[in-house]
mmCIF file of C-alpha atoms in Angstrom:
data_model
loop_
_atom_site.group_PDB
_atom_site.id
_atom_site.type_symbol
_atom_site.label_atom_id
_atom_site.label_comp_id
_atom_site.label_asym_id
_atom_site.label_seq_id
_atom_site.Cartn_x
_atom_site.Cartn_y
_atom_site.Cartn_z
ATOM 1 C CA ARG A 124 115.077 95.227 95.157
ATOM 2 C CA LYS A 125 111.794 96.145 93.441
ATOM 3 C CA GLU A 126 111.931 98.110 90.218
ATOM 4 C CA VAL A 127 109.505 100.728 91.595
ATOM 5 C CA GLU A 128 109.602 101.402 95.311
ATOM 6 C CA GLN A 129 107.147 103.283 97.468
ATOM 7 C CA ASP A 130 106.523 103.715 101.171
ATOM 8 C CA PRO A 131 103.388 101.601 101.743
ATOM 9 C CA GLY A 132 102.167 103.890 104.556
ATOM 10 C CA PRO A 133 99.535 104.230 105.804
ATOM 11 C CA PHE A 134 99.575 107.998 105.849
ATOM 12 C CA ASN A 135 96.922 109.215 108.272
ATOM 13 C CA VAL A 136 96.301 112.924 107.794
ATOM 14 C CA PRO A 137 93.551 115.342 108.868
ATOM 15 C CA GLU A 138 91.315 117.009 106.324
ATOM 16 C CA GLY A 139 92.944 120.058 104.865
ATOM 17 C CA ALA A 140 96.474 118.788 105.332
ATOM 18 C CA THR A 141 99.147 118.677 102.655
ATOM 19 C CA VAL A 142 100.677 115.258 102.068
ATOM 20 C CA ALA A 143 103.511 114.122 99.831
ATOM 21 C CA PHE A 144 104.319 110.675 98.476
ATOM 22 C CA ASN A 145 107.639 109.643 97.047
ATOM 23 C CA CYS A 146 108.670 106.891 94.709
ATOM 24 C CA THR A 147 111.982 105.709 93.272
ATOM 25 C CA TYR A 148 112.590 103.618 90.192
ATOM 26 C CA SER A 149 115.648 101.592 89.305
ATOM 27 C CA ASN A 150 115.635 101.454 85.504
ATOM 28 C CA SER A 151 117.293 104.604 84.164
ATOM 29 C CA ALA A 152 115.885 103.902 80.686
ATOM 30 C CA SER A 153 112.311 104.329 81.918
ATOM 31 C CA GLN A 154 110.402 106.575 79.588
ATOM 32 C CA SER A 155 107.142 107.701 81.108
ATOM 33 C CA PHE A 156 105.711 108.025 84.558
ATOM 34 C CA PHE A 157 102.302 108.082 86.124
ATOM 35 C CA TRP A 158 100.355 108.146 89.347
ATOM 36 C CA TYR A 159 97.332 105.849 89.532
ATOM 37 C CA ARG A 160 94.715 105.879 92.245
ATOM 38 C CA GLN A 161 93.108 102.702 93.524
ATOM 39 C CA ASP A 162 90.105 102.652 95.827
ATOM 40 C CA CYS A 163 89.528 99.656 98.070
ATOM 41 C CA ARG A 164 88.613 96.548 96.019
ATOM 42 C CA LYS A 165 88.426 98.594 92.811
ATOM 43 C CA GLU A 166 90.602 98.776 89.718
ATOM 44 C CA PRO A 167 93.449 101.290 89.384
ATOM 45 C CA LYS A 168 92.578 104.512 87.593
ATOM 46 C CA LEU A 169 94.938 107.035 86.076
ATOM 47 C CA LEU A 170 95.279 110.052 88.348
ATOM 48 C CA MET A 171 97.879 111.974 86.419
ATOM 49 C CA SER A 172 100.898 111.654 84.191
ATOM 50 C CA VAL A 173 104.232 112.944 85.448
ATOM 51 C CA TYR A 174 106.269 115.095 83.083
ATOM 52 C CA SER A 175 109.903 116.121 83.319
ATOM 53 C CA SER A 176 108.969 119.735 83.894
ATOM 54 C CA GLY A 177 106.545 118.856 86.673
ATOM 55 C CA ASN A 178 102.813 119.313 86.341
ATOM 56 C CA GLU A 179 99.818 120.301 88.366
ATOM 57 C CA ASP A 180 96.163 119.326 88.253
ATOM 58 C CA GLY A 181 94.094 121.220 90.772
ATOM 59 C CA ARG A 182 95.213 120.175 94.245
ATOM 60 C CA PHE A 183 97.647 117.602 92.861
ATOM 61 C CA THR A 184 101.244 118.301 91.845
ATOM 62 C CA ALA A 185 103.578 115.721 90.356
ATOM 63 C CA GLN A 186 107.353 116.046 90.038
ATOM 64 C CA LEU A 187 109.962 113.950 88.255
ATOM 65 C CA ASN A 188 113.684 113.969 88.893
ATOM 66 C CA ARG A 189 115.318 111.810 86.231
ATOM 67 C CA ALA A 190 118.842 112.258 87.635
ATOM 68 C CA SER A 191 117.761 110.848 90.994
ATOM 69 C CA GLN A 192 115.162 108.520 89.488
ATOM 70 C CA TYR A 193 112.590 109.916 91.836
ATOM 71 C CA ILE A 194 108.913 110.792 91.424
ATOM 72 C CA SER A 195 106.685 112.633 93.854
ATOM 73 C CA LEU A 196 103.030 113.456 94.303
ATOM 74 C CA LEU A 197 101.821 116.328 96.471
ATOM 75 C CA ILE A 198 98.191 116.639 97.533
ATOM 76 C CA ARG A 199 97.129 119.946 98.992
ATOM 77 C CA ASP A 200 94.007 120.602 101.080
ATOM 78 C CA SER A 201 93.263 116.880 101.511
ATOM 79 C CA LYS A 202 89.645 115.778 101.263
ATOM 80 C CA LEU A 203 88.025 112.704 102.781
ATOM 81 C CA SER A 204 87.468 111.524 99.218
ATOM 82 C CA ASP A 205 91.228 111.451 98.624
ATOM 83 C CA SER A 206 91.480 108.370 100.843
ATOM 84 C CA ALA A 207 92.817 105.630 98.590
ATOM 85 C CA THR A 208 95.983 103.848 97.570
ATOM 86 C CA TYR A 209 98.283 105.827 95.287
ATOM 87 C CA LEU A 210 100.317 103.729 92.892
ATOM 88 C CA CYS A 211 103.548 104.975 91.348
ATOM 89 C CA VAL A 212 103.843 103.625 87.812
ATOM 90 C CA VAL A 213 106.695 103.570 85.337
ATOM 91 C CA ASN A 214 106.832 102.582 81.673
ATOM 92 C CA ARG A 215 110.125 100.784 81.325
ATOM 93 C CA GLY A 216 110.207 101.543 77.623
ATOM 94 C CA GLY A 217 112.460 99.884 75.087
ATOM 95 C CA ALA A 218 111.409 96.440 73.894
ATOM 96 C CA THR A 219 109.427 95.922 77.080
ATOM 97 C CA ASN A 220 106.407 98.146 76.646
ATOM 98 C CA LYS A 221 104.573 97.634 79.868
ATOM 99 C CA LEU A 222 103.787 99.560 83.005
ATOM 100 C CA ILE A 223 105.510 98.557 86.219
ATOM 101 C CA PHE A 224 103.613 99.350 89.396
ATOM 102 C CA GLY A 225 104.876 100.134 92.855
ATOM 103 C CA THR A 226 103.203 98.526 95.840
ATOM 104 C CA GLY A 227 101.178 101.671 96.475
ATOM 105 C CA THR A 228 100.928 104.134 99.342
ATOM 106 C CA LEU A 229 97.772 104.057 101.427
ATOM 107 C CA LEU A 230 96.322 107.451 102.343
ATOM 108 C CA ALA A 231 93.625 107.819 104.973
ATOM 109 C CA VAL A 232 92.233 111.325 105.393
ATOM 110 C CA GLN A 233 90.578 111.770 108.767
ATOM 111 C CA PRO A 234 87.689 114.141 109.496
ATOM 112 C CA ASP B 57 79.604 101.242 78.712
ATOM 113 C CA THR B 58 82.676 101.366 76.453
ATOM 114 C CA GLY B 59 85.281 100.585 79.089
ATOM 115 C CA VAL B 60 87.233 97.382 79.681
ATOM 116 C CA SER B 61 84.922 94.585 80.730
ATOM 117 C CA GLN B 62 85.922 91.492 82.701
ATOM 118 C CA ASN B 63 83.927 88.385 83.543
ATOM 119 C CA PRO B 64 83.241 86.911 85.971
ATOM 120 C CA ARG B 65 83.644 89.493 88.748
ATOM 121 C CA HIS B 66 84.220 86.795 91.326
ATOM 122 C CA LYS B 67 85.192 83.139 91.063
ATOM 123 C CA ILE B 68 85.479 80.660 93.908
ATOM 124 C CA THR B 69 86.963 77.311 92.967
ATOM 125 C CA LYS B 70 88.425 74.282 94.648
ATOM 126 C CA ARG B 71 92.109 73.548 94.426
ATOM 127 C CA GLY B 72 92.917 71.521 91.356
ATOM 128 C CA GLN B 73 90.083 72.858 89.220
ATOM 129 C CA ASN B 74 90.575 74.831 86.021
ATOM 130 C CA VAL B 75 89.241 78.362 85.650
ATOM 131 C CA THR B 76 88.941 80.729 82.709
ATOM 132 C CA PHE B 77 88.501 84.489 82.782
ATOM 133 C CA ARG B 78 87.445 86.738 79.958
ATOM 134 C CA CYS B 79 88.416 90.308 79.121
ATOM 135 C CA ASP B 80 86.824 92.576 76.522
ATOM 136 C CA PRO B 81 89.071 95.600 75.927
ATOM 137 C CA ILE B 82 88.037 99.024 74.671
ATOM 138 C CA SER B 83 87.140 98.287 71.072
ATOM 139 C CA GLU B 84 89.816 100.262 69.231
ATOM 140 C CA HIS B 85 92.639 99.301 71.610
ATOM 141 C CA ASN B 86 95.208 96.970 70.067
ATOM 142 C CA ARG B 87 97.181 96.330 73.260
ATOM 143 C CA LEU B 88 95.778 94.105 75.987
ATOM 144 C CA TYR B 89 97.515 93.371 79.301
ATOM 145 C CA TRP B 90 96.908 90.944 82.136
ATOM 146 C CA TYR B 91 98.041 91.779 85.650
ATOM 147 C CA ARG B 92 97.654 90.027 88.976
ATOM 148 C CA GLN B 93 97.254 91.815 92.280
ATOM 149 C CA THR B 94 97.383 90.402 95.789
ATOM 150 C CA LEU B 95 96.527 92.212 99.012
ATOM 151 C CA GLY B 96 98.936 94.982 99.875
ATOM 152 C CA GLN B 97 100.776 94.759 96.546
ATOM 153 C CA GLY B 98 100.597 96.672 93.333
ATOM 154 C CA PRO B 99 99.514 94.981 90.110
ATOM 155 C CA GLU B 100 102.128 92.573 88.786
ATOM 156 C CA PHE B 101 102.525 92.133 85.035
ATOM 157 C CA LEU B 102 101.635 88.701 83.660
ATOM 158 C CA THR B 103 101.451 89.011 79.866
ATOM 159 C CA TYR B 104 100.447 91.258 77.014
ATOM 160 C CA PHE B 105 99.144 91.113 73.464
ATOM 161 C CA GLN B 106 99.452 93.386 70.525
ATOM 162 C CA ASN B 107 96.472 92.464 68.413
ATOM 163 C CA GLU B 108 96.438 88.664 68.472
ATOM 164 C CA ALA B 109 100.169 88.235 69.116
ATOM 165 C CA GLN B 110 101.301 87.470 72.643
ATOM 166 C CA LEU B 111 104.520 89.487 72.869
ATOM 167 C CA GLU B 112 105.714 88.912 76.401
ATOM 168 C CA LYS B 113 105.085 86.616 79.341
ATOM 169 C CA SER B 114 106.283 87.177 82.884
ATOM 170 C CA ARG B 115 108.181 84.558 84.867
ATOM 171 C CA LEU B 116 105.129 84.696 87.156
ATOM 172 C CA LEU B 117 103.152 82.970 84.416
ATOM 173 C CA SER B 118 103.833 79.313 85.117
ATOM 174 C CA ASP B 119 102.946 76.610 82.638
ATOM 175 C CA ARG B 120 99.577 76.261 84.360
ATOM 176 C CA PHE B 121 98.629 79.671 82.991
ATOM 177 C CA SER B 122 97.709 80.322 79.389
ATOM 178 C CA ALA B 123 96.316 83.400 77.706
ATOM 179 C CA GLU B 124 94.872 83.856 74.270
ATOM 180 C CA ARG B 125 93.527 86.640 72.124
ATOM 181 C CA PRO B 126 92.502 84.716 69.032
ATOM 182 C CA LYS B 127 91.010 87.494 66.921
ATOM 183 C CA GLY B 128 92.749 90.433 68.434
ATOM 184 C CA SER B 129 89.640 91.453 70.321
ATOM 185 C CA PHE B 130 88.677 89.735 73.593
ATOM 186 C CA SER B 131 91.168 87.705 75.588
ATOM 187 C CA THR B 132 90.936 84.736 77.906
ATOM 188 C CA LEU B 133 93.212 83.756 80.779
ATOM 189 C CA GLU B 134 93.055 80.132 81.866
ATOM 190 C CA ILE B 135 94.556 78.697 85.004
ATOM 191 C CA GLN B 136 94.842 74.913 85.130
ATOM 192 C CA ARG B 137 95.081 72.868 88.330
ATOM 193 C CA THR B 138 94.527 75.907 90.517
ATOM 194 C CA GLU B 139 96.494 76.283 93.742
ATOM 195 C CA GLN B 140 95.682 78.358 96.813
ATOM 196 C CA GLY B 141 98.535 80.682 95.877
ATOM 197 C CA ASP B 142 96.636 81.615 92.716
ATOM 198 C CA SER B 143 94.058 83.477 94.817
ATOM 199 C CA ALA B 144 94.282 87.088 93.707
ATOM 200 C CA MET B 145 92.609 89.813 91.700
ATOM 201 C CA TYR B 146 93.236 89.327 87.977
ATOM 202 C CA LEU B 147 93.165 92.648 86.166
ATOM 203 C CA CYS B 148 92.901 93.202 82.446
ATOM 204 C CA ALA B 149 93.889 96.497 80.855
ATOM 205 C CA SER B 150 94.025 97.877 77.349
ATOM 206 C CA SER B 151 95.628 100.763 75.491
ATOM 207 C CA LEU B 152 95.867 102.164 71.992
ATOM 208 C CA GLY B 153 99.489 101.384 71.238
ATOM 209 C CA GLN B 154 102.217 101.569 73.837
ATOM 210 C CA PRO B 155 100.790 102.813 77.147
ATOM 211 C CA ASP B 156 102.158 106.305 77.298
ATOM 212 C CA TYR B 157 101.203 109.909 77.918
ATOM 213 C CA ASN B 158 98.878 110.036 74.923
ATOM 214 C CA SER B 159 97.523 106.507 75.257
ATOM 215 C CA PRO B 160 96.827 105.708 78.893
ATOM 216 C CA LEU B 161 96.241 102.216 80.178
ATOM 217 C CA HIS B 162 92.628 101.551 81.124
ATOM 218 C CA PHE B 163 91.781 98.777 83.558
ATOM 219 C CA GLY B 164 88.739 96.597 83.871
ATOM 220 C CA ASN B 165 87.266 96.053 87.303
ATOM 221 C CA GLY B 166 88.971 92.712 87.664
ATOM 222 C CA THR B 167 88.117 89.106 88.438
ATOM 223 C CA ARG B 168 88.663 88.117 92.054
ATOM 224 C CA LEU B 169 89.710 84.476 92.305
ATOM 225 C CA THR B 170 89.504 82.527 95.529
ATOM 226 C CA VAL B 171 90.920 79.015 95.579
ATOM 227 C CA THR B 172 89.766 76.930 98.539
#
């Protein structure tokens, strides 16, 4: 079982739709959580951090449920430019200070 | 441009050859990470440095792989006796301290290796 699991998709949605991605992580000691966006053949870029209280950045809302070890990302009013792969990322913390990436969820927003 | 820089962008090599990639992190960042990414997968951790010290290596990093960061600035990743299975995107990233909410991890645009 992978340490960070995501549905690979693809999610095909029309413009203006609301879409949600989920992610689970297996290490209960994980300390910090992020969503990265990766465009085709480009490097990953930080989209937003995910805080315990949940947080919002414009059309994007991230939620964290530590008890269930579950992270989500909600995108409202999807734009064509949102088409990308969304990577769920966890900092395992402790002596192993590195980010662990999920396989990513591919989003295709259709006109 | 003050971001993470990687060279070359693309490398095509024949099986059995050695290749070396270079990464220049953001100048004040003391942490430098190497990841590998294949099609349809997320980046997989290979190794990381804090300053010049290599603190962790993944099981993915066979003895054909070696990484250095001799002066705590740029880093090199060498693959000896390349195999077709080494074909991937090699991503370098850097952060100021532990990658966390206040010190995000920044990636370079990667070196795409093709082994024929």
